[in-house]
Amino acid sequence: MSEEKKIESLQKDGQIFMPDVEKREEAWVGGMDEYEVLHKRALEDPEGYWGERATELLTWFSDFDSVLEADYETPEFKWFSGGRTNVSYNCLDRHLVDGRRNKAALIWQGEPEEDVRVYTYQMLHTEVCRFANVLKKKGVKRGDRVALYMPMIPELTIAMLACTRLGAVHSIVFAGFSSIALQSRIDDSAARVLVTSDAVLRAGKTIALKPNADEALKDCPSVEQCIVVQRGTNDVSMVEGRDSWWHDEINAEDITSECPYEEMDAEDPLFILYTSGSTGKPKGVLHTTGGYLTYAAHTTQHVFDVKDDDVYWCTADIGWITGHSYIVYGPLALGATSVMFEGVPSYPNPDRFWQIVDKFKVNIFYTAPTVIRALMREGEEWTRKYDLGSLRVLGSVGEPINPEAWLWYHKNIGGGKLPIVDTWWQTETGGIMISALPYATPLKPGSATRALPGISAKIVRRDGSPAGPNEGGHLIIDKPWPGMLRTVWGDPERYKSTYFSGFSGAYEAGDGARCDEDGYFWIMGRLDDVINVSGHRMGTAEIESALVAHADVTEAAVVGMPHEVKGETIYAYVTLRSGMEPDDDLLKDLKAWVRKEIGPIATPEFIQFADGLPKTRSGKIMRRVLRKIVEGSDQFGDTSTLADPGVVTDLIEGNRDLI
Ligand code: ATP
Ligand code: MG
């Protein structure tokens, strides 16, 4: 009964920003009329639409026999069955033609300003072949798993592509994770080889990485070989017979020796990637060859409107899905120029991103709300030091972007005119699902806008019936798409129960959302995080956005705290703008502010000021940890993906002082 109660929408929609009509002519999708036609066509004839896209975007060694075989019961989905292709061929070899082979494929900016490396398609091809030959010598074959635990250095991209060349399945583990997180991921995928580095350079410091790998490998019987890239100058102990240096291995390879690519079936596994762990134990999401690459290339092209001359920069770490799809596979499949950055946005100053945009004249820039909020906190002066005039399209991913942060981004980075594509998607979806198209979609700050052509996103109630306009509910996708996950590695039961058991004939995203009268999606947060106050069920995103809209606040996270009478009451964690000190007046002011912005029902009963919030390494707030703190529990569940465990200790203390 209570489950059927609506999730209420509290947010008042604000302004609309219209797309630049002058750019429509050259755009991949040039207006809403065109969008509507594409969307209708793709929904009515998905096999025709996706079959055409796969043929246009990829090179196939032999044609697929069927576009889609779908069975929601098993569940099993096969895209482009019988088609043969190779990912590294599509990202490299086919670009080795006049006019493209000498184009920059990868522009790498190291953490130290002077460390820059540029790889043309030809150069990247050479390095990938050399490293693929190294892996081959180590016995890596088609279907074998290779774990990559590396910082944001070009060798990571090279290693990924080398795996795909051989048909080996990579499993990337973010270099910020602990040895325990690494161990469990290597063990789960039974990788044969680990590629790592001596160190990570981060915010001016050298952080040893190899000791974590050594610790993890104590308990990873599957790993036979470990290859180490030298990035730092720290001492490293090497285990005889197991460990070797990347440079020694690669220098033993003939510089000009090619490595033939394997012809892979469209449904052969491509990579395993563990989800961020925001809601619980990370899931080993499996993506396969043909569908994933088609979808990554397709969405890169349509959502970012990538053109041949563009310099495209996605600031994500390759250790999470955004980096896989939008630093490496999507852009390289299209033959674009992709920027890869080793450092952080705040070091040496909170203008590093803008400096890089100016330096490389970046045209398309894709980042996360957590970055925008952090930079907002430092003040907009930092954005004025550089010329951002090269920018054309801005993007956001990872969490709902609060309208306040959206407007700041639009004004200070976009010069008040650039389109912002707020892209909703998940590790599981392989690529972007709901997003504006930059020269077509009118934008509403805070909304991811419309589903991409062919993506059948819906909001439903628990019983599967459609939710009305603005009624919060479960976000589902009730038609297959090429980039969808194929299983949870080693756990088909969890695959079925997590994604396909909730709603018959549909993929369940686990997010709460509403759709407004214009068909625009507003993500309200995780369904696990929905707060129930006196029978009113509210998403977290909207209350947090109201708090962030206050001039003194840069970040907020709200959770439900158990309450005898109301069921739950709202507990907010708030981070203030740099230099602001909390006091009682501000506390009262914030409560009054939320009451005015949303209404009395959304007013936080408790507000705890915090310097930092517990976040996953990909920058998402881990509300389940915050909820445990207010419940007074120390059973935090899986926190292996937590960025800074120290934050939690501080928050527990702050909570004790408050309650
Ligand atoms: P886990 O599944 O292990 O809990 P996770 O869901 O955080 O981890 P990801 O796959 O990295 O792992 O994140 C996907 C989630 O991020 C989405 O389900 C959604 O909640 C959130 N998200 C991503 N992009 C957006 C966006 N543009 N707007 C709102 N939410 C977003
Ligand atoms: Mg998830």
XYZ file of C-alpha atoms and ligand atoms in Angstrom:
691
model
C 0.000 0.000 0.000
C 2.565 2.569 1.078
C 4.731 1.473 -1.875
C 1.956 2.615 -4.186
C 2.004 6.090 -2.711
C 3.338 8.607 -5.151
C 6.773 10.072 -5.030
C 6.004 13.738 -4.929
C 7.646 16.307 -7.051
C 8.615 19.408 -5.170
C 10.543 21.340 -7.711
C 9.231 24.339 -9.523
C 10.442 24.373 -13.098
C 12.318 27.464 -14.073
C 13.632 28.901 -17.291
C 13.914 27.461 -20.758
C 16.956 27.994 -22.981
C 16.405 27.669 -26.697
C 18.981 26.033 -28.992
C 21.086 28.079 -31.373
C 19.208 27.923 -34.659
C 22.196 29.062 -36.698
C 24.078 25.879 -35.862
C 21.225 23.613 -36.905
C 22.239 23.181 -40.505
C 25.471 21.366 -39.705
C 24.242 19.540 -36.589
C 23.860 15.755 -36.516
C 20.319 16.263 -35.282
C 19.158 19.701 -36.299
C 15.907 20.359 -34.513
C 13.016 18.878 -32.574
C 11.129 18.012 -35.747
C 14.029 15.911 -36.872
C 14.304 14.393 -33.401
C 10.628 13.441 -33.378
C 10.921 11.785 -36.776
C 13.998 9.823 -35.731
C 12.486 8.805 -32.410
C 9.245 7.619 -33.948
C 11.046 5.713 -36.645
C 13.485 4.087 -34.175
C 10.669 2.974 -31.878
C 8.540 1.603 -34.697
C 11.380 -0.095 -36.528
C 14.173 -0.650 -34.022
C 15.857 -3.299 -36.127
C 15.961 -1.015 -39.136
C 17.218 1.950 -37.141
C 19.894 0.176 -35.102
C 20.930 -2.037 -38.003
C 21.576 1.061 -40.086
C 23.457 2.790 -37.297
C 25.670 -0.279 -36.745
C 26.496 -0.421 -40.452
C 27.147 3.315 -40.731
C 29.293 3.593 -37.633
C 31.346 0.387 -37.571
C 33.327 -1.658 -40.027
C 32.181 -5.277 -40.032
C 34.297 -8.119 -41.380
C 31.129 -10.064 -42.016
C 27.556 -8.875 -41.836
C 25.282 -9.720 -38.948
C 22.462 -12.205 -39.550
C 19.988 -10.490 -37.279
C 19.869 -7.143 -35.536
C 18.220 -8.239 -32.301
C 17.188 -11.389 -30.495
C 15.523 -10.511 -27.207
C 14.163 -12.672 -24.428
C 13.134 -10.845 -21.260
C 12.406 -14.085 -19.408
C 15.862 -15.659 -19.421
C 16.853 -12.730 -19.774
C 19.040 -12.773 -22.873
C 19.703 -10.114 -25.501
C 21.793 -10.525 -28.629
C 22.631 -7.639 -30.909
C 24.052 -7.992 -34.403
C 24.358 -11.748 -34.079
C 26.732 -13.414 -36.486
C 28.429 -10.104 -37.310
C 32.207 -10.119 -36.999
C 34.289 -7.109 -36.089
C 37.118 -5.941 -33.836
C 37.102 -2.940 -31.541
C 40.740 -1.926 -31.963
C 40.347 -2.226 -35.733
C 37.407 0.178 -35.560
C 39.196 2.586 -33.240
C 42.567 2.503 -35.041
C 43.286 0.571 -38.227
C 40.455 1.909 -40.270
C 41.564 5.466 -39.509
C 45.017 4.866 -40.995
C 44.121 6.556 -44.230
C 45.267 9.792 -45.781
C 43.769 12.766 -44.054
C 43.242 10.915 -40.796
C 46.232 8.780 -39.875
C 48.247 11.828 -38.799
C 45.403 13.379 -36.869
C 45.725 13.518 -33.070
C 43.791 10.625 -31.616
C 44.812 11.278 -28.048
C 46.086 14.495 -26.480
C 47.376 13.649 -23.059
C 47.937 16.312 -20.426
C 49.917 14.984 -17.488
C 49.604 16.238 -13.964
C 52.798 18.328 -14.294
C 52.060 21.094 -16.767
C 55.031 20.259 -18.985
C 54.033 16.599 -19.413
C 52.112 16.482 -22.656
C 52.025 13.600 -25.120
C 50.133 13.531 -28.381
C 49.412 10.299 -30.232
C 48.288 10.398 -33.806
C 46.155 7.489 -34.976
C 49.255 6.017 -36.602
C 51.300 6.326 -33.407
C 48.566 4.917 -31.232
C 48.191 1.999 -33.590
C 51.915 1.260 -33.330
C 51.899 1.336 -29.535
C 48.770 -0.769 -29.284
C 50.254 -3.403 -31.599
C 53.449 -3.489 -29.566
C 51.652 -3.929 -26.297
C 49.255 -6.475 -27.763
C 52.321 -8.478 -28.770
C 53.595 -8.227 -25.197
C 50.317 -9.530 -23.847
C 50.338 -12.301 -26.388
C 53.782 -13.344 -25.256
C 52.454 -13.502 -21.727
C 49.954 -16.046 -22.947
C 46.903 -13.783 -23.138
C 44.335 -15.193 -25.524
C 40.856 -14.437 -26.726
C 38.417 -14.475 -23.835
C 41.086 -14.167 -21.097
C 40.586 -11.429 -18.550
C 43.193 -8.724 -17.998
C 42.935 -6.387 -15.007
C 44.081 -2.776 -15.429
C 44.829 -0.790 -12.276
C 46.382 2.365 -13.622
C 46.302 6.127 -13.347
C 45.167 8.360 -16.214
C 48.213 7.801 -18.410
C 48.260 6.939 -22.125
C 49.396 3.399 -21.319
C 45.924 2.772 -19.909
C 44.268 3.552 -23.248
C 46.952 1.557 -25.038
C 46.404 -1.444 -22.771
C 42.621 -1.304 -23.262
C 42.919 -1.266 -27.021
C 45.591 -3.977 -26.939
C 43.180 -6.232 -25.035
C 40.435 -5.649 -27.559
C 42.876 -6.395 -30.373
C 43.419 -9.880 -28.969
C 39.817 -10.367 -27.923
C 40.841 -10.336 -24.259
C 38.357 -8.878 -21.779
C 39.631 -5.954 -19.736
C 38.490 -5.166 -16.257
C 39.591 -1.718 -15.166
C 39.853 -0.948 -11.493
C 40.088 2.733 -10.625
C 43.584 3.548 -9.353
C 42.153 5.310 -6.319
C 40.737 2.061 -4.973
C 42.325 0.141 -2.141
C 44.078 -3.208 -2.391
C 40.975 -4.882 -0.966
C 38.741 -3.448 -3.693
C 41.317 -4.466 -6.279
C 41.677 -7.965 -4.878
C 37.960 -8.664 -4.906
C 37.575 -7.407 -8.479
C 40.538 -9.364 -9.811
C 39.331 -12.448 -8.027
C 35.767 -12.053 -9.288
C 36.898 -11.846 -12.911
C 39.788 -14.359 -12.520
C 42.188 -12.162 -14.502
C 45.411 -13.759 -15.795
C 47.433 -10.587 -16.065
C 47.484 -7.350 -14.091
C 48.800 -4.120 -15.592
C 49.548 -1.423 -13.037
C 52.040 1.370 -12.353
C 54.582 2.256 -9.718
C 52.726 5.395 -8.710
C 49.933 7.858 -9.262
C 50.722 11.572 -9.570
C 47.975 13.495 -7.891
C 47.735 17.093 -6.704
C 51.492 17.542 -6.635
C 52.172 14.325 -4.774
C 53.469 10.939 -5.799
C 51.310 8.202 -4.350
C 52.733 4.694 -4.505
C 50.419 2.294 -6.313
C 52.439 -0.884 -6.751
C 52.289 -1.805 -3.017
C 48.481 -1.962 -3.333
C 48.846 -4.288 -6.291
C 51.318 -6.441 -4.346
C 48.959 -6.626 -1.407
C 46.032 -7.602 -3.638
C 48.053 -10.193 -5.535
C 48.799 -12.080 -2.324
C 45.311 -13.393 -2.688
C 44.733 -13.579 -6.445
C 45.746 -17.037 -7.597
C 44.569 -16.393 -11.162
C 47.188 -13.705 -11.858
C 50.352 -15.085 -13.451
C 51.992 -11.895 -14.637
C 52.098 -8.287 -13.552
C 53.315 -5.529 -15.875
C 54.307 -2.231 -14.279
C 54.399 1.178 -15.966
C 56.955 3.563 -14.563
C 55.262 6.848 -13.843
C 56.976 8.036 -10.674
C 60.484 7.868 -9.278
C 59.618 5.921 -6.158
C 61.296 2.633 -5.310
C 59.361 -0.413 -6.320
C 59.900 -4.002 -5.365
C 59.432 -6.427 -8.205
C 58.551 -10.069 -7.698
C 60.868 -12.302 -9.676
C 59.114 -14.312 -12.345
C 55.835 -12.420 -11.939
C 56.550 -8.719 -12.379
C 58.141 -6.884 -15.256
C 58.429 -3.271 -16.418
C 56.235 -2.049 -19.241
C 59.195 -0.274 -20.903
C 61.370 -3.403 -20.807
C 58.614 -5.480 -22.307
C 57.708 -3.017 -24.986
C 61.301 -2.246 -25.946
C 61.798 -5.914 -26.605
C 59.130 -5.628 -29.300
C 60.004 -4.681 -32.826
C 58.772 -1.122 -33.298
C 57.287 -1.887 -36.666
C 55.820 -5.283 -35.948
C 52.094 -5.401 -36.462
C 49.807 -7.442 -34.315
C 46.929 -8.973 -36.232
C 43.504 -8.298 -34.753
C 41.155 -11.121 -33.857
C 37.864 -11.279 -35.688
C 35.364 -11.214 -32.860
C 31.716 -12.103 -32.808
C 29.418 -9.162 -32.056
C 28.371 -10.829 -28.803
C 31.866 -11.731 -27.582
C 32.603 -10.136 -24.201
C 34.447 -6.817 -24.465
C 34.938 -5.689 -20.896
C 33.788 -6.064 -17.328
C 33.336 -2.941 -15.238
C 32.134 -2.726 -11.678
C 29.475 -0.106 -10.879
C 30.249 2.752 -8.494
C 28.745 1.076 -5.464
C 26.483 4.001 -4.536
C 23.686 1.655 -3.549
C 25.499 -1.474 -2.401
C 28.038 -4.077 -3.432
C 29.362 -3.184 -6.897
C 28.076 -5.262 -9.791
C 30.465 -6.618 -12.453
C 28.699 -5.324 -15.523
C 29.543 -7.142 -18.750
C 29.477 -5.376 -22.108
C 29.961 -7.074 -25.442
C 31.649 -6.103 -28.679
C 29.292 -5.002 -31.446
C 26.384 -3.499 -29.556
C 28.498 -1.585 -27.076
C 30.770 -0.027 -29.694
C 27.859 0.892 -31.937
C 26.097 2.558 -29.039
C 29.187 4.378 -27.744
C 29.960 5.770 -31.206
C 26.323 6.625 -31.933
C 25.780 8.565 -28.711
C 29.130 10.371 -28.952
C 28.135 11.561 -32.395
C 24.560 12.604 -31.649
C 24.838 13.940 -28.121
C 28.109 15.849 -28.465
C 27.682 16.637 -32.134
C 31.324 15.685 -32.664
C 32.827 16.893 -35.941
C 36.132 16.068 -37.564
C 37.947 19.186 -36.410
C 36.738 19.138 -32.848
C 38.889 18.755 -29.781
C 36.780 16.806 -27.401
C 37.431 16.488 -23.676
C 35.675 14.276 -21.199
C 37.142 14.837 -17.730
C 36.029 11.514 -16.246
C 38.468 8.888 -15.085
C 38.708 5.906 -17.400
C 38.192 3.788 -14.292
C 34.490 4.367 -14.648
C 32.108 3.902 -17.516
C 32.081 7.519 -18.675
C 35.778 7.283 -19.401
C 35.381 3.958 -21.217
C 32.623 5.195 -23.505
C 33.473 8.876 -23.886
C 37.246 9.162 -23.640
C 38.214 5.985 -25.425
C 35.676 3.969 -27.380
C 33.116 6.491 -28.659
C 35.544 9.213 -29.776
C 38.159 6.836 -31.217
C 35.573 4.805 -33.106
C 34.529 8.086 -34.733
C 38.122 9.079 -35.484
C 37.875 12.127 -33.233
C 40.509 13.860 -31.099
C 40.136 12.988 -27.439
C 41.829 14.769 -24.545
C 42.924 12.751 -21.530
C 43.959 14.502 -18.299
C 45.916 12.951 -15.468
C 45.344 15.547 -12.773
C 42.549 17.023 -10.713
C 40.453 20.181 -11.246
C 41.704 21.946 -8.140
C 45.472 21.634 -8.430
C 47.616 23.713 -8.493
C 44.633 26.092 -8.594
C 40.920 25.688 -9.158
C 41.347 26.859 -12.739
C 43.225 23.886 -14.119
C 40.323 22.747 -16.296
C 39.892 26.170 -17.854
C 43.592 26.441 -18.445
C 43.493 23.131 -20.357
C 40.443 24.224 -22.348
C 42.333 27.353 -23.399
C 45.607 25.526 -24.025
C 44.163 22.911 -26.388
C 41.229 25.016 -27.611
C 38.750 22.409 -26.481
C 35.414 22.504 -28.336
C 33.380 19.953 -26.433
C 33.669 19.621 -22.672
C 32.009 16.920 -20.565
C 32.239 16.848 -16.771
C 30.307 16.026 -13.585
C 28.089 18.123 -11.283
C 30.399 17.394 -8.343
C 33.191 19.194 -10.214
C 30.968 22.132 -11.081
C 29.814 22.499 -7.475
C 33.382 22.285 -6.170
C 34.567 24.960 -8.610
C 31.529 27.127 -7.877
C 32.624 27.061 -4.279
C 35.936 28.675 -5.211
C 34.282 31.613 -6.934
C 33.884 32.555 -10.574
C 37.038 34.719 -10.752
C 38.942 31.545 -11.608
C 36.925 31.047 -14.774
C 37.819 34.507 -16.083
C 41.544 33.977 -16.360
C 41.370 32.042 -19.595
C 39.807 32.296 -22.989
C 37.007 29.752 -23.160
C 35.872 30.939 -26.575
C 36.668 27.628 -28.304
C 33.902 25.823 -26.394
C 30.815 24.824 -28.331
C 29.011 22.117 -26.323
C 29.043 21.446 -22.564
C 27.983 18.217 -20.872
C 27.203 16.858 -17.423
C 26.957 13.321 -16.055
C 26.924 11.305 -12.853
C 24.190 12.859 -10.762
C 21.306 15.203 -11.256
C 22.813 18.634 -11.853
C 21.146 21.123 -9.537
C 19.639 24.030 -11.468
C 21.904 26.391 -9.528
C 25.026 24.550 -10.675
C 23.593 24.315 -14.203
C 23.103 28.074 -14.355
C 26.590 28.729 -13.023
C 28.081 26.393 -15.637
C 25.995 27.976 -18.385
C 26.902 31.519 -17.406
C 30.552 31.207 -16.458
C 31.772 28.466 -18.754
C 29.198 28.666 -21.507
C 29.224 32.456 -21.753
C 25.457 32.409 -21.224
C 24.855 30.787 -24.599
C 26.282 27.276 -24.977
C 24.057 24.221 -24.833
C 24.493 21.967 -21.798
C 23.654 18.334 -22.356
C 22.720 16.763 -19.032
C 23.198 13.090 -19.801
C 21.438 10.421 -17.772
C 22.820 6.901 -18.052
C 24.466 4.116 -16.074
C 27.358 1.667 -16.227
C 24.729 -0.864 -17.246
C 23.390 1.143 -20.169
C 26.823 1.411 -21.833
C 26.056 4.877 -23.157
C 23.855 7.929 -22.776
C 20.104 7.254 -22.665
C 18.345 10.493 -21.785
C 19.867 13.755 -22.914
C 19.372 16.894 -24.874
C 20.730 17.073 -28.408
C 22.754 20.298 -28.419
C 21.232 22.021 -31.437
C 17.762 20.572 -31.167
C 16.456 20.414 -27.627
C 15.195 23.426 -25.653
C 16.885 23.121 -22.258
C 15.388 23.219 -18.787
C 18.097 23.479 -16.103
C 17.971 20.394 -13.893
C 16.237 18.173 -16.421
C 18.046 15.561 -18.530
C 15.337 16.446 -21.087
C 14.190 13.744 -23.530
C 15.104 10.124 -24.199
C 17.420 9.698 -27.190
C 15.843 8.427 -30.410
C 14.860 4.787 -30.013
C 15.221 4.772 -26.226
C 11.887 3.873 -24.715
C 12.184 5.430 -21.252
C 9.039 5.488 -19.122
C 7.975 6.373 -15.604
C 5.769 3.758 -13.985
C 4.223 2.987 -10.640
C 5.237 -0.072 -8.647
C 2.437 -2.064 -10.274
C 3.737 -1.180 -13.717
C 0.951 1.218 -14.633
C 2.101 4.480 -16.236
C 2.651 7.424 -13.911
C 0.914 10.637 -14.847
C 2.660 13.877 -15.782
C 4.935 15.028 -12.959
C 4.121 11.968 -10.875
C 7.297 10.464 -9.444
C 7.871 6.795 -10.167
C 10.277 4.136 -11.351
C 12.375 4.813 -14.406
C 12.288 1.850 -16.772
C 13.364 1.207 -20.363
C 10.941 -1.094 -22.100
C 12.739 -1.685 -25.375
C 16.241 -3.124 -25.742
C 19.118 -0.943 -26.996
C 22.523 -2.047 -28.327
C 24.595 -0.754 -25.390
C 22.700 -2.633 -22.686
C 24.619 -4.878 -20.276
C 24.503 -8.588 -21.068
C 24.984 -9.980 -17.588
C 26.507 -9.445 -14.171
C 29.801 -11.309 -14.378
C 29.537 -14.644 -12.619
C 26.125 -13.835 -11.197
C 23.279 -14.277 -13.705
C 20.782 -14.411 -10.853
C 21.717 -10.939 -9.717
C 21.491 -9.756 -13.329
C 17.960 -11.005 -13.556
C 16.751 -9.946 -10.137
C 18.314 -6.477 -10.205
C 17.272 -5.396 -13.673
C 14.544 -7.596 -15.102
C 12.365 -8.843 -12.258
C 10.691 -5.632 -11.153
C 8.709 -4.895 -14.310
C 7.769 -7.447 -16.894
C 9.345 -6.864 -20.299
C 11.447 -3.950 -19.150
C 14.845 -2.940 -17.791
C 14.605 -1.348 -14.355
C 17.078 1.477 -13.732
C 16.640 1.819 -9.964
C 16.273 5.588 -10.188
C 13.210 7.609 -9.301
C 12.093 10.205 -11.795
C 9.172 12.127 -13.158
C 8.239 13.186 -16.625
C 6.715 16.623 -17.071
C 3.979 17.642 -19.503
C 6.569 18.239 -22.231
C 7.960 14.714 -21.889
C 11.066 15.999 -20.075
C 12.660 13.679 -17.529
C 13.604 14.922 -14.079
C 15.716 12.414 -12.158
C 14.707 12.595 -8.495
C 17.429 10.336 -7.100
C 17.826 6.671 -6.245
C 14.678 4.854 -5.327
C 16.554 3.501 -2.307
C 16.994 7.084 -1.153
C 13.378 8.251 -1.354
C 12.354 9.941 1.903
C 8.954 9.332 3.460
C 7.746 12.120 5.773
C 4.218 11.634 7.125
C 3.246 9.685 4.037
C 4.795 12.141 1.576
C 7.453 10.385 -0.499
C 10.079 12.741 -1.824
C 13.123 12.353 -4.036
C 16.404 13.620 -2.634
C 17.523 15.623 -5.677
C 14.921 18.328 -5.403
C 15.471 19.132 -1.730
C 19.214 19.161 -2.311
C 18.781 21.487 -5.269
C 16.769 23.887 -3.125
C 19.589 23.967 -0.573
C 22.243 24.452 -3.238
C 20.231 27.359 -4.610
C 20.987 29.263 -1.380
C 23.840 31.715 -1.937
C 25.993 30.326 0.890
C 25.646 26.632 0.031
C 27.635 24.713 -2.558
C 26.744 21.131 -1.824
C 24.001 19.326 0.049
C 22.893 15.760 0.669
C 19.640 14.842 2.354
C 18.564 11.544 3.877
C 15.624 10.306 5.877
C 16.142 9.927 9.616
C 13.813 7.522 11.437
C 11.117 9.399 13.374
C 8.497 7.877 15.669
C 5.566 9.904 14.467
C 6.400 10.992 10.944
C 8.075 7.772 9.864
C 11.034 9.782 8.687
C 12.263 13.298 9.065
C 14.674 15.152 6.800
C 18.309 15.350 7.777
C 20.528 17.534 5.590
C 24.292 17.672 5.280
C 25.412 21.003 3.920
C 28.763 22.255 2.622
C 29.208 26.002 2.574
C 30.934 28.233 0.091
C 34.628 28.612 0.732
C 35.297 31.016 3.623
C 31.740 30.898 5.063
C 31.346 30.008 8.736
C 28.180 28.284 9.950
C 26.160 29.830 12.783
C 22.642 29.711 14.220
C 21.359 32.492 12.014
C 22.458 30.703 8.899
C 20.856 27.507 10.163
C 17.514 29.253 10.644
C 17.899 31.001 7.356
C 18.488 27.723 5.501
C 15.405 26.102 6.994
C 13.308 29.129 6.121
C 14.811 29.086 2.644
C 13.772 25.493 1.932
C 10.315 26.169 3.376
C 9.947 29.079 0.981
C 11.516 27.340 -2.039
C 9.593 24.090 -1.721
C 7.220 24.049 1.212
C 7.037 23.107 4.888
C 6.977 19.378 4.161
C 10.503 19.505 2.734
C 12.044 21.533 5.568
C 15.027 19.718 7.068
C 14.640 19.063 10.775
C 18.398 18.757 11.184
C 21.140 20.470 9.258
C 24.697 19.357 9.771
C 27.449 21.519 8.324
C 30.190 19.433 6.788
C 33.444 20.214 5.012
C 33.082 17.159 2.849
C 30.566 14.478 1.963
C 31.200 10.766 1.477
C 31.526 10.213 -2.237
C 32.311 7.358 -4.511
C 35.491 7.685 -6.487
C 33.420 8.788 -9.425
C 32.192 11.739 -7.364
C 28.718 10.631 -6.372
C 27.337 11.191 -2.908
C 26.891 7.893 -1.049
C 23.616 8.579 0.703
C 23.389 5.072 2.109
C 26.429 5.888 4.306
C 24.841 9.179 5.394
C 21.662 7.328 6.287
C 23.600 4.883 8.454
C 25.201 7.801 10.285
C 21.842 9.333 11.192
C 20.561 5.929 12.229
C 23.510 5.741 14.628
C 24.732 2.568 12.962
C 28.301 1.787 12.023
C 27.371 -1.006 9.619
C 28.111 0.902 6.448
C 28.029 -2.053 4.071
C 30.425 -2.105 1.132
C 32.512 1.058 1.328
C 35.322 -0.161 -0.904
C 34.544 2.526 -3.455
C 34.452 5.403 -0.983
C 36.859 8.168 -2.003
C 37.887 9.389 1.428
C 36.911 7.276 4.443
C 38.162 10.061 6.757
C 35.117 12.129 5.814
C 32.851 9.568 7.459
C 34.621 9.811 10.814
C 34.219 13.599 10.777
C 30.552 13.295 9.913
C 29.890 10.827 12.721
C 31.370 13.323 15.185
C 29.328 16.165 13.749
C 26.211 14.039 14.001
C 26.873 13.262 17.678
C 27.185 16.945 18.446
C 23.893 17.659 16.732
C 21.598 14.946 18.015
P 25.723 1.222 -7.963
O 24.859 0.786 -9.103
O 26.803 0.249 -7.630
O 24.953 1.705 -6.773
P 26.069 3.746 -9.346
O 24.652 3.566 -9.752
O 26.458 5.021 -8.679
O 26.552 2.513 -8.453
P 26.997 4.296 -12.021
O 26.579 3.322 -13.029
O 28.340 4.923 -12.167
O 27.011 3.580 -10.629
O 25.965 5.488 -11.947
C 24.710 5.503 -12.554
C 23.755 6.347 -11.747
O 24.213 7.698 -11.676
C 22.371 6.462 -12.314
O 21.582 5.360 -11.967
C 21.877 7.761 -11.677
O 21.420 7.547 -10.359
C 23.111 8.604 -11.623
N 23.192 9.514 -12.770
C 24.071 9.466 -13.782
N 23.910 10.493 -14.635
C 22.877 11.222 -14.176
C 22.223 12.427 -14.616
N 22.600 13.090 -15.702
N 21.176 12.853 -13.881
C 20.793 12.196 -12.771
N 21.374 11.093 -12.301
C 22.413 10.596 -12.985
Mg 23.615 1.904 -10.285
